Coordinates of C-alpha atoms in Angstrom, one line a residue:
M48 CA -10.3 26.4 10.5
T49 CA -13.4 25.4 12.4
A50 CA -13.3 24.1 15.9
A51 CA -14.1 20.5 14.8
L52 CA -11.2 20.5 12.3
R53 CA -8.9 22.0 14.9
R54 CA -9.7 19.3 17.4
I55 CA -9.2 16.6 14.7
W56 CA -5.9 18.0 13.8
Q57 CA -4.8 18.2 17.4
T58 CA -5.7 14.6 17.9
A59 CA -3.6 13.7 14.8
L60 CA -0.7 15.7 16.2
L61 CA -1.1 13.9 19.6
E62 CA -0.9 10.6 17.8
W63 CA 2.3 11.8 16.2
S64 CA 3.9 12.9 19.5
T65 CA 2.8 9.7 21.2
A66 CA 4.4 7.7 18.5
V67 CA 7.6 9.7 18.6
R68 CA 7.9 9.4 22.4
S69 CA 7.3 5.7 22.4
R70 CA 9.7 5.1 19.5
R71 CA 6.8 3.6 17.5
A72 CA 7.3 6.1 14.7
L73 CA 11.0 5.1 14.4
V74 CA 10.0 1.4 14.4
L75 CA 7.4 2.1 11.7
L76 CA 10.0 3.9 9.6
L77 CA 12.6 1.1 10.0
I78 CA 10.0 -1.6 9.1
Y79 CA 9.0 0.1 5.8
L80 CA 12.6 1.1 4.9
S81 CA 14.1 -2.3 5.7
T82 CA 11.3 -4.2 3.9
S83 CA 11.8 -2.0 0.8
V84 CA 15.6 -2.2 0.8
L85 CA 15.7 -6.0 1.4
C86 CA 13.1 -6.7 -1.3
M87 CA 14.9 -4.6 -3.9
Y88 CA 18.4 -5.9 -2.9
G89 CA 17.2 -9.5 -3.2
T90 CA 15.5 -8.8 -6.5
V91 CA 18.6 -7.1 -8.0
S92 CA 20.8 -9.9 -6.7
I93 CA 18.6 -12.6 -8.3
L94 CA 18.4 -10.5 -11.5
G95 CA 22.2 -10.3 -11.6
R96 CA 22.6 -14.1 -11.2
M97 CA 20.0 -14.7 -13.9
E98 CA 21.7 -12.3 -16.3
S99 CA 25.0 -13.9 -15.7
E100 CA 23.6 -17.2 -16.8
L101 CA 21.9 -15.7 -19.8
V102 CA 25.1 -14.0 -20.8
S103 CA 26.9 -17.4 -20.6
V104 CA 24.1 -19.3 -22.4
L105 CA 23.5 -16.8 -25.2
R106 CA 27.2 -15.9 -25.5
L107 CA 26.6 -12.2 -25.0
P108 CA 29.4 -9.7 -24.2
T109 CA 30.6 -10.4 -20.7
D110 CA 31.0 -6.7 -19.9
A111 CA 27.2 -6.2 -20.0
Q112 CA 26.1 -4.6 -16.7
T113 CA 23.3 -5.8 -14.5
G114 CA 20.0 -4.6 -15.9
V115 CA 20.9 -4.5 -19.6
V116 CA 19.7 -8.0 -20.4
S117 CA 16.5 -7.7 -18.4
D118 CA 15.7 -4.3 -19.9
T119 CA 16.1 -5.9 -23.4
L120 CA 14.0 -8.9 -22.4
W121 CA 11.3 -6.6 -21.1
K122 CA 11.1 -4.9 -24.5
A123 CA 10.9 -8.2 -26.4
K124 CA 7.5 -8.8 -28.0
P125 CA 7.1 -12.5 -26.9
F126 CA 7.8 -11.4 -23.3
Q127 CA 5.4 -8.5 -23.5
R128 CA 2.7 -10.9 -24.8
L129 CA 3.3 -13.0 -21.7
V130 CA 3.0 -10.0 -19.5
R131 CA -0.1 -8.8 -21.2
S132 CA -1.8 -12.1 -20.6
A133 CA -0.7 -12.1 -16.9
V134 CA -1.9 -8.5 -16.3
G135 CA -5.3 -9.2 -17.9
N136 CA -6.1 -5.5 -18.4
S137 CA -5.0 -4.0 -21.7
L138 CA -5.1 -0.4 -20.5
V139 CA -2.9 -1.2 -17.5
F140 CA -0.5 -3.1 -19.8
E141 CA -0.2 -0.2 -22.2
D142 CA 0.8 2.1 -19.4
I143 CA 3.3 -0.2 -17.6
S144 CA 4.9 -1.4 -20.8
R145 CA 6.6 2.0 -21.1
R146 CA 8.0 1.8 -17.6
H147 CA 11.4 0.7 -16.5
P148 CA 11.1 -2.9 -15.1
M149 CA 12.9 -2.1 -11.8
E150 CA 10.3 0.6 -10.9
L151 CA 7.6 -2.0 -11.6
V152 CA 9.3 -4.5 -9.3
Y153 CA 9.3 -1.8 -6.6
A154 CA 5.7 -1.0 -7.3
W155 CA 4.6 -4.7 -7.1
F156 CA 6.4 -5.2 -3.8
T157 CA 5.0 -2.0 -2.3
F158 CA 1.4 -2.7 -3.3
L159 CA 1.8 -6.2 -1.8
F160 CA 3.3 -5.2 1.5
A161 CA 1.8 -1.7 2.2
P162 CA -1.7 -3.1 3.2
M163 CA -0.2 -5.7 5.4
L164 CA 2.2 -3.3 7.1
A165 CA -0.7 -0.7 7.6
V166 CA -2.8 -3.4 9.3
F167 CA 0.2 -4.5 11.4
V168 CA 1.4 -1.1 12.7
A169 CA -1.9 0.7 13.0
G170 CA -4.6 -2.0 13.4
G171 CA -4.4 -2.1 17.2
R172 CA -4.1 1.7 17.9
I173 CA -7.7 2.4 18.8
A174 CA -8.3 -1.0 20.6
D175 CA -5.1 -0.3 22.6
D176 CA -6.3 3.1 23.8
L177 CA -9.8 1.7 24.6
H178 CA -8.3 -1.2 26.5
S179 CA -5.9 0.9 28.5
G180 CA -8.5 3.6 29.3
A181 CA -6.4 6.4 27.6
A182 CA -9.3 7.1 25.3
R183 CA -11.4 8.4 28.2
Y184 CA -9.0 11.3 28.7
A185 CA -9.1 12.3 25.1
L186 CA -12.8 12.0 24.8
V187 CA -13.3 14.8 27.4
R188 CA -12.1 17.3 24.8
V189 CA -13.2 15.8 21.5
T190 CA -16.2 13.8 20.2
R191 CA -15.8 10.1 19.5
F192 CA -15.8 10.5 15.7
E193 CA -13.3 13.4 15.9
W194 CA -11.0 11.2 18.0
S195 CA -11.3 8.3 15.6
L196 CA -10.7 10.5 12.5
G197 CA -7.8 12.3 14.1
K198 CA -6.0 9.0 15.0
Y199 CA -6.7 7.8 11.4
I200 CA -5.1 11.0 9.9
G201 CA -2.1 10.7 12.3
Q202 CA -1.5 7.1 11.3
A203 CA -2.0 8.0 7.6
L204 CA 0.6 10.7 7.7
M205 CA 3.1 8.5 9.5
I206 CA 2.6 5.8 6.9
G207 CA 3.1 8.4 4.1
L208 CA 6.4 9.4 5.6
A209 CA 7.5 5.8 6.0
L210 CA 6.6 5.0 2.3
A211 CA 8.6 8.1 1.2
A212 CA 11.6 6.6 3.1
S213 CA 11.0 3.2 1.5
A214 CA 11.0 4.8 -2.0
L215 CA 14.3 6.6 -1.2
G216 CA 15.8 3.3 0.1
A217 CA 14.7 1.4 -3.0
W218 CA 16.0 4.0 -5.3
T219 CA 19.3 4.0 -3.4
V220 CA 19.6 0.3 -3.9
I221 CA 18.9 0.6 -7.7
R222 CA 21.4 3.5 -8.0
C223 CA 24.1 1.5 -6.3
R224 CA 23.5 -1.9 -7.8
L225 CA 22.3 -1.0 -11.3
P226 CA 24.8 1.5 -12.8
T227 CA 23.1 1.3 -16.2
A228 CA 19.8 2.7 -14.8
S229 CA 19.4 6.4 -15.0
A230 CA 19.1 7.5 -11.4
T231 CA 17.6 10.8 -12.4
A232 CA 15.0 9.2 -14.5
L233 CA 14.0 6.6 -11.9
C234 CA 13.9 8.8 -8.8
V235 CA 10.6 10.6 -9.5
P236 CA 8.8 7.4 -10.6
M237 CA 9.9 5.6 -7.5
F238 CA 8.4 8.3 -5.2
G239 CA 5.3 8.3 -7.5
W240 CA 4.8 4.6 -6.9
G241 CA 5.3 5.2 -3.1
A242 CA 2.6 7.9 -3.2
K243 CA 0.2 5.5 -5.1
A244 CA 0.9 2.7 -2.5
W245 CA 0.1 5.2 0.2
V246 CA -3.3 6.0 -1.3
Y247 CA -3.9 2.3 -1.7
S248 CA -3.0 1.7 2.0
L249 CA -5.4 4.3 3.2
A250 CA -8.4 2.1 2.4
W251 CA -6.8 -0.8 4.3
L252 CA -5.8 1.5 7.1
G253 CA -9.5 2.6 7.4
L254 CA -10.6 -1.0 7.4
A255 CA -8.1 -2.0 10.1
M256 CA -8.8 1.0 12.4
G257 CA -12.6 0.6 11.9
L258 CA -12.4 -3.0 13.0
S259 CA -10.1 -1.9 15.9
H260 CA -13.2 -0.2 17.5
L261 CA -14.7 -3.6 17.9
A262 CA -11.8 -5.6 19.4
G263 CA -11.1 -5.9 23.1
S264 CA -7.3 -5.7 22.7
S265 CA -4.6 -4.7 20.4
A266 CA -3.6 -8.2 19.5
K267 CA -7.2 -9.2 18.7
A268 CA -7.6 -6.0 16.6
V269 CA -4.5 -6.9 14.5
A270 CA -5.7 -10.5 14.1
L271 CA -9.1 -9.3 13.0
G272 CA -7.5 -6.8 10.5
F273 CA -5.4 -9.6 8.9
F274 CA -8.4 -11.8 8.6
A275 CA -10.3 -9.0 6.9
L276 CA -7.3 -8.4 4.6
F277 CA -7.3 -12.0 3.5
A278 CA -11.1 -12.1 3.1
F279 CA -11.3 -8.9 1.1
N280 CA -8.6 -10.1 -1.3
V281 CA -10.3 -13.4 -1.8
L282 CA -13.8 -11.8 -2.3
P283 CA -13.4 -10.6 -5.9
M284 CA -12.3 -14.1 -7.0
T285 CA -15.2 -15.6 -5.1
L286 CA -17.7 -13.3 -6.7
K287 CA -16.4 -14.1 -10.2
G288 CA -16.5 -17.8 -9.4
L289 CA -20.2 -17.5 -8.3
V290 CA -21.1 -15.8 -11.6
E291 CA -19.1 -18.1 -13.8
W292 CA -19.7 -21.5 -12.1
A293 CA -22.8 -21.1 -9.9
G294 CA -24.9 -18.9 -12.3
A295 CA -25.2 -16.1 -9.9
P296 CA -26.5 -12.8 -11.3
D297 CA -23.8 -10.4 -12.7
A298 CA -25.1 -7.7 -10.3
I299 CA -23.2 -9.3 -7.4
L300 CA -20.0 -8.2 -9.1
N301 CA -20.9 -4.7 -8.0
L302 CA -19.9 -5.7 -4.5
E303 CA -16.3 -5.5 -5.7
A304 CA -16.6 -1.8 -5.4
L305 CA -16.5 -2.2 -1.6
V306 CA -13.1 -4.0 -1.8
P307 CA -9.9 -1.9 -2.0
S308 CA -8.3 -4.3 -4.4
G309 CA -11.1 -3.6 -6.9
A310 CA -9.7 -0.1 -7.4
E311 CA -6.0 -1.2 -7.5
N312 CA -5.8 -1.3 -11.3
S313 CA -6.6 2.4 -11.4
L314 CA -3.4 3.2 -9.6
W315 CA -1.3 1.3 -12.2
R316 CA -2.6 3.7 -14.9
S317 CA -0.8 6.8 -16.1
S318 CA -4.1 8.6 -17.0
F319 CA -4.9 11.4 -14.6
T320 CA -8.6 10.6 -14.8
A321 CA -8.1 7.0 -13.9
L322 CA -5.7 7.9 -11.1
A323 CA -8.0 10.6 -9.6
S324 CA -11.1 8.4 -9.7
G325 CA -9.2 5.4 -8.2
S326 CA -7.6 7.5 -5.5
L327 CA -10.9 9.1 -4.5
H328 CA -12.6 5.7 -4.5
L329 CA -9.9 4.3 -2.1
I330 CA -10.0 7.4 0.2
L331 CA -13.7 7.2 0.5
L332 CA -13.6 3.5 1.2
G333 CA -11.1 4.1 4.0
L334 CA -13.4 6.7 5.5
L335 CA -16.4 4.4 5.1
Y336 CA -14.7 1.6 7.0
L337 CA -13.5 3.9 9.7
S338 CA -17.0 5.5 10.1
A339 CA -18.7 2.1 10.3
G340 CA -16.4 1.2 13.2
A341 CA -16.8 4.6 14.8
A342 CA -20.6 4.3 14.5
V343 CA -20.6 1.0 16.5
F344 CA -18.2 2.6 19.0
A345 CA -20.6 5.5 19.5
R346 CA -23.1 3.2 21.0
R347 CA -20.6 1.6 23.4
D348 CA -19.1 2.6 26.7
A349 CA -15.6 4.0 26.3

């Protein structure tokens, strides 16, 4: 391990120890876990009520357990045609059509909330240290980029642990509320979706922490991160609108490669090639955003 890598790793460990001492790591874990459990519990409860109504209307056997009707509906051809139209990507649909509907519900919630939670919990970390002056003590021992990268890695590892806890919580809810679901069969896929959501959140984490170099306080950094989150999610639709309605050249659609959501479809695939290329794309995007913020910070007084 080179001296630079050692310093980066030490900075990441320092970020961990600071988070543990301040109880921030515990709060992060509870936020991810409670969000996952509440979303899955609410979904299963709504699903149970809907199935009760369907059992009554269709005069199905009243002993049908929660999940049986929805699983049958998911496999129905008319419903799959509707899902195919909503997904809009035939390759993604072919892969998810073989999945259990409850793991897809968890995946959808996780992909929706992981970027927002990453911005919320980590977006102000660099701005907070710069504002309080704590960064000056760290920068005596490491370079500015090593410090930024170390803090990014520390936050990424904490988010990964929190997402693993959220996957465990979601699987526990499914195991308790859906006795028809095979717990053994769903356990590994749930953690797999948590891992994919973690990779997806790395790009947004890099964006939030890159912008954090530019803000004067933690609150401003988080606000700036949420604004960028909204703008980057709207950008692909805006680019398509410019091409279809304003006659803009198709080349501007290449800008979508700079947006994390542009690579999200790859994470819904089962193909190793698609997953690997999409994951690499998102990791590089996160490092690009972080490096851009660090480059601006390198020209400022700490």
